[in-house]
GROMACS .gro file of N, CA and C in nm:
model
  201
    1UNK      N    1   0.088  -0.129   0.011
    1UNK     CA    2   0.000   0.007  -0.008
    1UNK      C    3   0.109   0.167   0.031
    2UNK      N    4   0.032   0.170  -0.061
    2UNK     CA    5   0.103   0.330  -0.082
    2UNK      C    6   0.124   0.407   0.074
    3UNK      N    7   0.006   0.440   0.115
    3UNK     CA    8   0.003   0.503   0.225
    3UNK      C    9   0.015   0.413   0.390
    4UNK      N   10   0.064   0.318   0.380
    4UNK     CA   11   0.093   0.217   0.477
    4UNK      C   12  -0.036   0.160   0.551
    5UNK      N   13  -0.137   0.150   0.473
    5UNK     CA   14  -0.287   0.128   0.552
    5UNK      C   15  -0.317   0.028   0.429
    6UNK      N   16  -0.345  -0.044   0.524
    6UNK     CA   17  -0.416  -0.213   0.475
    6UNK      C   18  -0.609  -0.188   0.526
    7UNK      N   19  -0.661  -0.237   0.416
    7UNK     CA   20  -0.784  -0.233   0.377
    7UNK      C   21  -0.849  -0.273   0.486
    8UNK      N   22  -0.764  -0.429   0.509
    8UNK     CA   23  -0.833  -0.526   0.646
    8UNK      C   24  -0.820  -0.452   0.797
    9UNK      N   25  -0.693  -0.370   0.801
    9UNK     CA   26  -0.742  -0.282   0.870
    9UNK      C   27  -0.867  -0.192   0.922
   10UNK      N   28  -0.879  -0.132   0.801
   10UNK     CA   29  -0.958  -0.017   0.783
   10UNK      C   30  -1.117  -0.093   0.840
   11UNK      N   31  -1.153  -0.235   0.761
   11UNK     CA   32  -1.253  -0.315   0.767
   11UNK      C   33  -1.233  -0.335   0.926
   12UNK      N   34  -1.156  -0.369   0.988
   12UNK     CA   35  -1.152  -0.404   1.129
   12UNK      C   36  -1.224  -0.291   1.193
   13UNK      N   37  -1.147  -0.159   1.184
   13UNK     CA   38  -1.214  -0.002   1.235
   13UNK      C   39  -1.358   0.017   1.240
   14UNK      N   40  -1.389  -0.031   1.117
   14UNK     CA   41  -1.562  -0.030   1.109
   14UNK      C   42  -1.621  -0.127   1.178
   15UNK      N   43  -1.614  -0.226   1.192
   15UNK     CA   44  -1.659  -0.286   1.303
   15UNK      C   45  -1.644  -0.240   1.440
   16UNK      N   46  -1.535  -0.210   1.461
   16UNK     CA   47  -1.499  -0.189   1.611
   16UNK      C   48  -1.546  -0.064   1.675
   17UNK      N   49  -1.530   0.042   1.574
   17UNK     CA   50  -1.541   0.202   1.609
   17UNK      C   51  -1.698   0.222   1.562
   18UNK      N   52  -1.695   0.216   1.442
   18UNK     CA   53  -1.861   0.189   1.402
   18UNK      C   54  -1.947   0.107   1.390
   19UNK      N   55  -1.910   0.021   1.482
   19UNK     CA   56  -1.999  -0.090   1.497
   19UNK      C   57  -2.103  -0.181   1.419
   20UNK      N   58  -2.021  -0.179   1.281
   20UNK     CA   59  -2.133  -0.217   1.167
   20UNK      C   60  -2.038  -0.364   1.212
   21UNK      N   61  -2.149  -0.465   1.180
   21UNK     CA   62  -2.168  -0.609   1.191
   21UNK      C   63  -2.082  -0.630   1.043
   22UNK      N   64  -2.021  -0.786   1.092
   22UNK     CA   65  -1.973  -0.814   0.967
   22UNK      C   66  -2.029  -0.838   0.852
   23UNK      N   67  -2.133  -0.929   0.875
   23UNK     CA   68  -2.229  -0.896   0.781
   23UNK      C   69  -2.316  -0.809   0.714
   24UNK      N   70  -2.308  -0.719   0.784
   24UNK     CA   71  -2.324  -0.539   0.722
   24UNK      C   72  -2.228  -0.524   0.626
   25UNK      N   73  -2.095  -0.577   0.673
   25UNK     CA   74  -1.970  -0.494   0.622
   25UNK      C   75  -1.972  -0.618   0.462
   26UNK      N   76  -1.987  -0.716   0.482
   26UNK     CA   77  -1.992  -0.808   0.367
   26UNK      C   78  -2.101  -0.736   0.281
   27UNK      N   79  -2.208  -0.720   0.336
   27UNK     CA   80  -2.308  -0.691   0.199
   27UNK      C   81  -2.245  -0.511   0.126
   28UNK      N   82  -2.199  -0.462   0.207
   28UNK     CA   83  -2.128  -0.325   0.175
   28UNK      C   84  -2.033  -0.365   0.073
   29UNK      N   85  -1.910  -0.458   0.110
   29UNK     CA   86  -1.796  -0.467   0.017
   29UNK      C   87  -1.879  -0.539  -0.115
   30UNK      N   88  -2.022  -0.669  -0.124
   30UNK     CA   89  -2.038  -0.707  -0.228
   30UNK      C   90  -2.114  -0.614  -0.317
   31UNK      N   91  -2.190  -0.501  -0.263
   31UNK     CA   92  -2.245  -0.431  -0.304
   31UNK      C   93  -2.144  -0.307  -0.417
   32UNK      N   94  -1.995  -0.293  -0.313
   32UNK     CA   95  -1.939  -0.214  -0.405
   32UNK      C   96  -1.896  -0.291  -0.543
   33UNK      N   97  -1.870  -0.424  -0.508
   33UNK     CA   98  -1.800  -0.512  -0.588
   33UNK      C   99  -1.889  -0.500  -0.721
   34UNK      N  100  -1.997  -0.502  -0.694
   34UNK     CA  101  -2.113  -0.523  -0.771
   34UNK      C  102  -2.140  -0.364  -0.906
   35UNK      N  103  -2.093  -0.243  -0.831
   35UNK     CA  104  -2.083  -0.184  -0.869
   35UNK      C  105  -1.954  -0.094  -0.927
   36UNK      N  106  -1.875  -0.217  -0.955
   36UNK     CA  107  -1.721  -0.183  -0.963
   36UNK      C  108  -1.685  -0.128  -1.097
   37UNK      N  109  -1.663  -0.085  -1.206
   37UNK     CA  110  -1.641  -0.032  -1.291
   37UNK      C  111  -1.542  -0.123  -1.412
   38UNK      N  112  -1.573  -0.267  -1.441
   38UNK     CA  113  -1.578  -0.334  -1.472
   38UNK      C  114  -1.638  -0.428  -1.588
   39UNK      N  115  -1.569  -0.498  -1.657
   39UNK     CA  116  -1.628  -0.594  -1.752
   39UNK      C  117  -1.683  -0.630  -1.696
   40UNK      N  118  -1.822  -0.717  -1.725
   40UNK     CA  119  -1.952  -0.778  -1.657
   40UNK      C  120  -1.851  -0.927  -1.597
   41UNK      N  121  -1.800  -0.988  -1.678
   41UNK     CA  122  -1.735  -1.113  -1.639
   41UNK      C  123  -1.653  -1.095  -1.488
   42UNK      N  124  -1.573  -0.964  -1.519
   42UNK     CA  125  -1.509  -0.982  -1.415
   42UNK      C  126  -1.570  -0.892  -1.276
   43UNK      N  127  -1.653  -0.863  -1.297
   43UNK     CA  128  -1.762  -0.758  -1.221
   43UNK      C  129  -1.793  -0.942  -1.145
   44UNK      N  130  -1.865  -0.978  -1.192
   44UNK     CA  131  -1.909  -1.121  -1.108
   44UNK      C  132  -1.820  -1.191  -1.063
   45UNK      N  133  -1.703  -1.201  -1.133
   45UNK     CA  134  -1.574  -1.291  -1.042
   45UNK      C  135  -1.545  -1.216  -0.899
   46UNK      N  136  -1.542  -1.112  -0.909
   46UNK     CA  137  -1.524  -1.008  -0.746
   46UNK      C  138  -1.608  -1.074  -0.721
   47UNK      N  139  -1.771  -1.041  -0.757
   47UNK     CA  140  -1.829  -1.044  -0.657
   47UNK      C  141  -1.850  -1.217  -0.567
   48UNK      N  142  -1.844  -1.298  -0.678
   48UNK     CA  143  -1.824  -1.433  -0.686
   48UNK      C  144  -1.723  -1.463  -0.536
   49UNK      N  145  -1.612  -1.433  -0.525
   49UNK     CA  146  -1.505  -1.432  -0.465
   49UNK      C  147  -1.487  -1.351  -0.315
   50UNK      N  148  -1.564  -1.264  -0.340
   50UNK     CA  149  -1.636  -1.199  -0.216
   50UNK      C  150  -1.748  -1.322  -0.115
   51UNK      N  151  -1.832  -1.343  -0.182
   51UNK     CA  152  -1.939  -1.469  -0.158
   51UNK      C  153  -1.888  -1.559  -0.096
   52UNK      N  154  -1.764  -1.615  -0.168
   52UNK     CA  155  -1.691  -1.736  -0.122
   52UNK      C  156  -1.656  -1.708   0.035
   53UNK      N  157  -1.601  -1.578   0.024
   53UNK     CA  158  -1.530  -1.582   0.132
   53UNK      C  159  -1.562  -1.568   0.285
   54UNK      N  160  -1.708  -1.480   0.241
   54UNK     CA  161  -1.834  -1.491   0.328
   54UNK      C  162  -1.847  -1.612   0.396
   55UNK      N  163  -1.851  -1.679   0.305
   55UNK     CA  164  -1.949  -1.835   0.316
   55UNK      C  165  -1.834  -1.923   0.438
   56UNK      N  166  -1.720  -1.877   0.352
   56UNK     CA  167  -1.560  -1.951   0.436
   56UNK      C  168  -1.548  -1.892   0.605
   57UNK      N  169  -1.604  -1.763   0.609
   57UNK     CA  170  -1.622  -1.699   0.743
   57UNK      C  171  -1.663  -1.740   0.823
   58UNK      N  172  -1.818  -1.773   0.743
   58UNK     CA  173  -1.946  -1.808   0.840
   58UNK      C  174  -1.935  -2.010   0.877
   59UNK      N  175  -1.846  -2.068   0.767
   59UNK     CA  176  -1.816  -2.172   0.796
   59UNK      C  177  -1.759  -2.199   0.944
   60UNK      N  178  -1.611  -2.143   0.929
   60UNK     CA  179  -1.550  -2.095   1.067
   60UNK      C  180  -1.606  -2.061   1.179
   61UNK      N  181  -1.687  -1.987   1.174
   61UNK     CA  182  -1.743  -1.932   1.320
   61UNK      C  183  -1.828  -2.047   1.326
   62UNK      N  184  -1.887  -2.090   1.219
   62UNK     CA  185  -2.067  -2.146   1.293
   62UNK      C  186  -2.031  -2.310   1.166
   63UNK      N  187  -1.933  -2.411   1.264
   63UNK     CA  188  -1.904  -2.528   1.160
   63UNK      C  189  -2.049  -2.628   1.135
   64UNK      N  190  -2.133  -2.618   1.202
   64UNK     CA  191  -2.284  -2.630   1.199
   64UNK      C  192  -2.341  -2.614   1.063
   65UNK      N  193  -2.325  -2.532   1.035
   65UNK     CA  194  -2.425  -2.414   0.914
   65UNK      C  195  -2.385  -2.535   0.792
   66UNK      N  196  -2.462  -2.515   0.746
   66UNK     CA  197  -2.448  -2.568   0.623
   66UNK      C  198  -2.543  -2.488   0.516
   67UNK      N  199  -2.438  -2.505   0.353
   67UNK     CA  200  -2.494  -2.403   0.272
   67UNK      C  201  -2.611  -2.455   0.211
   0.00000   0.00000   0.00000
Protein backbone atom coordinates (compact mmCIF):
# COMPACT_ATOMS: atom_id res chain seq x y z
CA UNK A 1 0.00 0.00 0.00
CA UNK A 2 1.23 3.46 -0.84
CA UNK A 3 0.03 5.03 2.40
CA UNK A 4 0.87 2.10 4.68
CA UNK A 5 -2.82 1.45 5.37
CA UNK A 6 -4.23 -2.03 4.82
CA UNK A 7 -7.85 -2.39 3.76
CA UNK A 8 -8.31 -5.21 6.28
CA UNK A 9 -7.33 -2.78 9.03
CA UNK A 10 -9.89 -0.28 7.78
CA UNK A 11 -12.56 -3.00 7.81
CA UNK A 12 -11.61 -3.91 11.36
CA UNK A 13 -11.96 -0.26 12.42
CA UNK A 14 -15.37 -0.09 10.77
CA UNK A 15 -16.51 -3.04 12.86
CA UNK A 16 -14.89 -1.95 16.11
CA UNK A 17 -15.42 1.83 16.05
CA UNK A 18 -18.50 2.25 13.87
CA UNK A 19 -20.30 -0.82 15.18
CA UNK A 20 -20.90 -2.40 11.78
CA UNK A 21 -21.64 -6.11 11.90
CA UNK A 22 -19.51 -8.38 9.75
CA UNK A 23 -22.63 -9.28 7.76
CA UNK A 24 -23.36 -5.61 7.08
CA UNK A 25 -19.75 -4.90 6.14
CA UNK A 26 -19.68 -7.88 3.77
CA UNK A 27 -22.92 -6.67 2.21
CA UNK A 28 -21.39 -3.26 1.62
CA UNK A 29 -18.25 -4.79 0.11
CA UNK A 30 -20.38 -7.00 -2.16
CA UNK A 31 -22.49 -4.02 -3.26
CA UNK A 32 -19.35 -2.08 -4.15
CA UNK A 33 -18.02 -5.03 -6.16
CA UNK A 34 -21.28 -5.21 -8.10
CA UNK A 35 -21.02 -1.47 -8.86
CA UNK A 36 -17.36 -1.59 -9.92
CA UNK A 37 -16.41 -0.21 -13.32
CA UNK A 38 -15.32 -3.59 -14.66
CA UNK A 39 -16.44 -5.76 -17.54
CA UNK A 40 -19.45 -7.87 -16.52
CA UNK A 41 -17.43 -11.07 -16.32
CA UNK A 42 -14.76 -9.58 -14.05
CA UNK A 43 -17.36 -7.86 -11.86
CA UNK A 44 -19.20 -11.15 -11.32
CA UNK A 45 -15.93 -12.96 -10.60
CA UNK A 46 -15.11 -10.35 -7.95
CA UNK A 47 -18.56 -10.68 -6.37
CA UNK A 48 -18.22 -14.47 -6.41
CA UNK A 49 -14.86 -14.27 -4.59
CA UNK A 50 -16.38 -12.05 -1.93
CA UNK A 51 -19.34 -14.42 -1.43
CA UNK A 52 -16.98 -17.41 -1.18
CA UNK A 53 -14.83 -15.70 1.44
CA UNK A 54 -17.94 -14.69 3.39
CA UNK A 55 -19.19 -18.29 3.26
CA UNK A 56 -15.79 -19.56 4.45
CA UNK A 57 -15.93 -17.13 7.39
CA UNK A 58 -19.41 -18.34 8.26
CA UNK A 59 -18.29 -21.97 8.23
CA UNK A 60 -15.34 -21.17 10.51
CA UNK A 61 -17.52 -19.26 12.95
CA UNK A 62 -20.44 -21.74 12.76
CA UNK A 63 -19.12 -25.17 11.68
CA UNK A 64 -22.60 -26.77 11.95
CA UNK A 65 -23.98 -24.42 9.29
CA UNK A 66 -24.57 -25.94 5.88
CA UNK A 67 -25.06 -23.99 2.71
